[in-house]
XYZ file of N, CA, C and O in Angstrom:
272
model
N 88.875 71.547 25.349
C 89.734 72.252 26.297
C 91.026 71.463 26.567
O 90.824 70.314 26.962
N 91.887 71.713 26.480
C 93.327 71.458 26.554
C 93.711 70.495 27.715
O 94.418 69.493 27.605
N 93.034 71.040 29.013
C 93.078 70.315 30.421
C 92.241 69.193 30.435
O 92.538 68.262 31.184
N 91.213 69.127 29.707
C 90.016 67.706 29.234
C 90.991 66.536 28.645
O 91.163 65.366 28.987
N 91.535 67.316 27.653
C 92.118 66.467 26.438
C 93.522 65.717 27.039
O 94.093 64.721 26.596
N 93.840 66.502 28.126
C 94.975 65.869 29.030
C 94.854 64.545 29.942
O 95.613 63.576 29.912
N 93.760 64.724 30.732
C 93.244 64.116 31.116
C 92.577 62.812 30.661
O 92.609 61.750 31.282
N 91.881 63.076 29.325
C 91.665 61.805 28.392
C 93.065 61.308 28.455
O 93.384 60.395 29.217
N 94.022 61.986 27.545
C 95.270 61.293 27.224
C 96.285 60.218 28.627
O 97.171 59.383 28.440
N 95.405 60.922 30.509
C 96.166 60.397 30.911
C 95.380 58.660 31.383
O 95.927 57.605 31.703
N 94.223 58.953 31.260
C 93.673 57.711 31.473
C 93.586 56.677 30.322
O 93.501 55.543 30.792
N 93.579 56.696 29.074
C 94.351 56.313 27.906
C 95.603 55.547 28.424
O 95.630 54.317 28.393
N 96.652 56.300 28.906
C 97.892 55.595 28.909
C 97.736 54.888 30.376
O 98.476 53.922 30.558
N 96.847 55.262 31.458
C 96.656 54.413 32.683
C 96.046 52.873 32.098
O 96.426 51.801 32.570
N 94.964 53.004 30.907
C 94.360 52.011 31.414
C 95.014 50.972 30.150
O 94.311 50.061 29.712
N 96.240 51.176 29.688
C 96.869 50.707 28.779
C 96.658 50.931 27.176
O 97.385 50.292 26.417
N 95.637 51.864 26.620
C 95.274 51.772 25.345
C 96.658 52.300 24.712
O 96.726 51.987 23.523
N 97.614 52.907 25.108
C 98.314 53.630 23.896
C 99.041 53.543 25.174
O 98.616 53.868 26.282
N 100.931 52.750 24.676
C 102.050 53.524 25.395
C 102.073 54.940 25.632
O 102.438 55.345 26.735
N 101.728 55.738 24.735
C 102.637 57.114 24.578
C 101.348 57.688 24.186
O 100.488 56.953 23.700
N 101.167 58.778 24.335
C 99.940 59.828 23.853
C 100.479 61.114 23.674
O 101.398 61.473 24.410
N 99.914 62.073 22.552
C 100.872 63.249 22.199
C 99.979 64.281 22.176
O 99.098 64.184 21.323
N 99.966 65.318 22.937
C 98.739 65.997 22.802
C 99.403 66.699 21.854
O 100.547 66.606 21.409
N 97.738 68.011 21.425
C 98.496 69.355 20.454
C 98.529 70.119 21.044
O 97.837 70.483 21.995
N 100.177 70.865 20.091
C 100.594 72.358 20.933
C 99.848 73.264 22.293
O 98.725 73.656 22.607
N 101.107 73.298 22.787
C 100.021 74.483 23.799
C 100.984 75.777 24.190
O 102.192 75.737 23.956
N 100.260 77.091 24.893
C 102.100 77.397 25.487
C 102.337 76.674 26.139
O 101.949 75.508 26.213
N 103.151 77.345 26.846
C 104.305 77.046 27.972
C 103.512 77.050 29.141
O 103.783 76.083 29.852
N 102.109 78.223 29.873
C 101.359 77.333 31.127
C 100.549 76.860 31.311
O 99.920 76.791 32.367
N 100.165 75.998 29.435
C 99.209 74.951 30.027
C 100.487 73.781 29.905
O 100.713 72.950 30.784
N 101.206 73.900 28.718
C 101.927 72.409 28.978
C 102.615 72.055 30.772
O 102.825 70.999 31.368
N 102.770 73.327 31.105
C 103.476 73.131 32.592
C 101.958 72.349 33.768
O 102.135 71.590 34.721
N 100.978 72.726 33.395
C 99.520 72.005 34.078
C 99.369 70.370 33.301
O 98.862 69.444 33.935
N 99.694 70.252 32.388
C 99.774 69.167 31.684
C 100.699 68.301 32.138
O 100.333 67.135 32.279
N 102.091 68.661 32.468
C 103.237 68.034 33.221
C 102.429 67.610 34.452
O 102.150 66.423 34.622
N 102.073 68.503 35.258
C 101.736 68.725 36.748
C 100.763 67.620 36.899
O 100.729 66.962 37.938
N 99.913 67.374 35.830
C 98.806 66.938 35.631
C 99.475 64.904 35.474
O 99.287 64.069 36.359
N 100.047 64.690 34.432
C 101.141 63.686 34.182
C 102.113 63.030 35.525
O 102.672 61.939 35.638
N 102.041 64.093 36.359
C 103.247 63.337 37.518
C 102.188 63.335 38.566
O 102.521 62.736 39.588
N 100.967 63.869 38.568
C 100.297 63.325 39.424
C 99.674 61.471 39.783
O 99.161 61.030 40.812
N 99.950 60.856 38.649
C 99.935 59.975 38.338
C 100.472 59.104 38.099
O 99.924 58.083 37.681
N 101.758 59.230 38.292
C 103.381 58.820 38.151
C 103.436 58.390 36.930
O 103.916 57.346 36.490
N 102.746 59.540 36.229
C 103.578 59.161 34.066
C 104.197 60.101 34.076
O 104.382 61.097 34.775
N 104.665 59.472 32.783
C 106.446 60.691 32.217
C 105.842 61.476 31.839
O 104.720 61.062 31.549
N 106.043 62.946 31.584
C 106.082 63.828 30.367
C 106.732 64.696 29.988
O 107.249 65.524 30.738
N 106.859 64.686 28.528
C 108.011 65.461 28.060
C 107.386 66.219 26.822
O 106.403 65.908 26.149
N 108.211 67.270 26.716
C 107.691 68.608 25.639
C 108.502 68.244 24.965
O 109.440 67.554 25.366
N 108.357 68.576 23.903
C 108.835 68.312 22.523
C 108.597 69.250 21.134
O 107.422 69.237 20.767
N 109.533 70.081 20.278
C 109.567 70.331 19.311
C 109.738 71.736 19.499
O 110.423 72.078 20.463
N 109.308 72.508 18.854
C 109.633 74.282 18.551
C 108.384 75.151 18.996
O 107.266 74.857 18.573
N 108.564 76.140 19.786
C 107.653 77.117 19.888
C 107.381 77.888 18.335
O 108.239 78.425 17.635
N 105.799 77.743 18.031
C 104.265 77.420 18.500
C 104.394 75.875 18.806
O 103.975 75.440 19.878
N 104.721 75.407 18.275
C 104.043 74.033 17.699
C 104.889 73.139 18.825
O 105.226 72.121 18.221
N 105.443 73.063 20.370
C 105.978 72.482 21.476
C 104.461 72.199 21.544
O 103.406 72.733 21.203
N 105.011 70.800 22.319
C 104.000 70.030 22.825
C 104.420 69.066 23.747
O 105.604 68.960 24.068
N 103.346 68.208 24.288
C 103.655 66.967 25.619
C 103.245 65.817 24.531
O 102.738 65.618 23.427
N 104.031 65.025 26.027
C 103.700 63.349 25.391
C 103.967 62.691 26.822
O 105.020 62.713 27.460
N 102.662 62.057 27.190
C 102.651 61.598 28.282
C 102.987 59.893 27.722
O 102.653 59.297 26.697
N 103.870 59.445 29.035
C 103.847 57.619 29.073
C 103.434 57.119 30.105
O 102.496 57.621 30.725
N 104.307 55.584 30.651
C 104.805 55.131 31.585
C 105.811 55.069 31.677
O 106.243 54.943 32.823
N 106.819 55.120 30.499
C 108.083 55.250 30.541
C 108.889 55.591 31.271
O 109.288 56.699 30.912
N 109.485 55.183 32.317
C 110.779 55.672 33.089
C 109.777 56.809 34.041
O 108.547 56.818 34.093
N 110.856 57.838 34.829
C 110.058 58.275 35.979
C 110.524 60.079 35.800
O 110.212 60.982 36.576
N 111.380 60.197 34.477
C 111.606 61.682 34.746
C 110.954 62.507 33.813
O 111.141 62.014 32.701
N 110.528 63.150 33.766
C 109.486 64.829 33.450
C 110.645 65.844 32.862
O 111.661 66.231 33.439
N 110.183 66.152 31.551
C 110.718 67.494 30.908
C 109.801 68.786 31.416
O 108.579 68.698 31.299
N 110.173 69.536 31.769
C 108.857 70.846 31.679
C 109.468 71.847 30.995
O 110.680 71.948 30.805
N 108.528 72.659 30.589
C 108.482 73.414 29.563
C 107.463 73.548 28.799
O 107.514 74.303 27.829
């Protein structure tokens, strides 16, 4: 499930295993729960690439959020 796999990806980048984590494609309102999900925690996330295939990438990087 998409919201699982987010969640892995955000404790991953909490507990230091991976700067950056990239999930796969989603639309547009799960990546926006995925963002939501990302700043609850004060990580970045940003969408990236072309509808189908847009996607997130959560960090620590810096403090601002793409949505979409």
């Amino acid at each position: 499930p998409p919201l699982q796999e987010t969640a892995d990806a955000i404790a991953v980048v909490l507990n230091g295993g991976e700067g950056e984590v990239e999930l796969p494609p989603q639309n547009a309102f799960i990546r926006r729960l995925q963002h939501q999900m990302a700043q609850r925690y004060n990580l970045t996330s940003r969408s990236h690439g072309r509808e189908p295939h847009r996607r997130v990438r959560i960090s620590r990087d810096g403090d601002e959020a793409w949505f979409s």
